[in-house]
Short mmCIF file of C-alpha atoms in Angstrom, two decimals:
data_model
loop_
_atom_site.label_atom_id
_atom_site.label_comp_id
_atom_site.label_asym_id
_atom_site.label_seq_id
_atom_site.Cartn_x
_atom_site.Cartn_y
_atom_site.Cartn_z
CA MET A 28 -9.33 -70.80 -40.10
CA GLU A 29 -8.38 -67.44 -41.04
CA LYS A 30 -10.93 -64.95 -42.85
CA ALA A 31 -9.95 -65.11 -46.78
CA GLU A 32 -10.14 -61.61 -49.07
CA VAL A 33 -10.99 -61.76 -52.66
CA THR A 34 -7.47 -60.61 -54.33
CA LYS A 35 -8.11 -58.27 -57.38
CA THR A 36 -4.40 -57.15 -57.65
CA LEU A 37 -1.44 -58.70 -58.44
CA LEU A 38 1.78 -56.44 -57.61
CA CYS A 39 5.02 -57.95 -59.81
CA PHE A 40 8.45 -56.84 -59.25
CA MET A 41 10.88 -57.37 -62.25
CA VAL A 42 14.59 -56.93 -62.27
CA LYS A 43 16.31 -55.98 -65.72
CA SER A 44 20.14 -55.87 -66.53
CA LEU A 45 21.70 -52.54 -67.33
CA CYS A 46 23.80 -54.13 -69.69
CA CYS A 47 22.18 -56.97 -71.33
CA LYS A 48 18.92 -58.19 -72.15
CA TYR A 49 18.18 -60.12 -68.86
CA GLU A 50 14.75 -59.28 -67.04
CA ASP A 51 12.85 -61.53 -64.81
CA VAL A 52 9.94 -61.49 -62.59
CA VAL A 53 11.03 -61.94 -59.44
CA ALA A 54 7.78 -61.52 -57.06
CA MET A 55 4.12 -61.80 -57.74
CA VAL A 56 2.22 -60.83 -54.75
CA PRO A 57 -1.83 -61.10 -54.48
CA LEU A 58 -3.28 -58.46 -52.76
CA PRO A 59 -6.89 -57.48 -51.95
CA ALA A 60 -6.08 -53.39 -52.32
CA ILE A 61 -2.73 -51.62 -53.11
CA ASN A 62 -1.45 -48.26 -52.16
CA SER A 63 2.12 -46.42 -51.28
CA SER A 64 3.16 -47.92 -48.16
CA VAL A 65 2.42 -51.41 -49.27
CA ILE A 66 4.55 -51.13 -52.27
CA LYS A 67 7.54 -49.60 -50.13
CA GLU A 68 7.22 -52.72 -47.82
CA TRP A 69 7.21 -55.06 -50.60
CA TYR A 70 9.67 -53.12 -52.50
CA GLY A 71 12.19 -53.16 -49.49
CA ASN A 72 11.61 -56.98 -48.82
CA VAL A 73 12.31 -57.65 -52.88
CA LEU A 74 15.79 -55.46 -52.92
CA GLN A 75 16.61 -56.93 -49.24
CA VAL A 76 16.53 -60.40 -50.74
CA HIS A 77 18.06 -59.28 -54.26
CA VAL A 78 21.07 -57.88 -52.46
CA LYS A 79 21.30 -61.00 -50.25
CA VAL A 80 21.68 -63.17 -53.14
CA GLY A 81 24.63 -61.02 -54.61
CA LYS A 82 22.74 -58.52 -56.88
CA PRO A 83 22.85 -55.22 -56.11
CA GLY A 84 20.03 -53.68 -57.40
CA ALA A 85 19.68 -49.38 -58.81
CA ALA A 86 15.92 -48.27 -58.46
#
């Protein structure tokens, strides 16, 4: 069994349309701690999947 850590942070990613009122939370990642490298890693993953489904994004 893996060592379990208590998560106190939830990193969420939201996409919003530039031309209409569409917005949606596309990822919620529970983390024990957060820093810039974690945000960069998860942002890259979310953007890659978003582009793969045919929705290119703008930061």
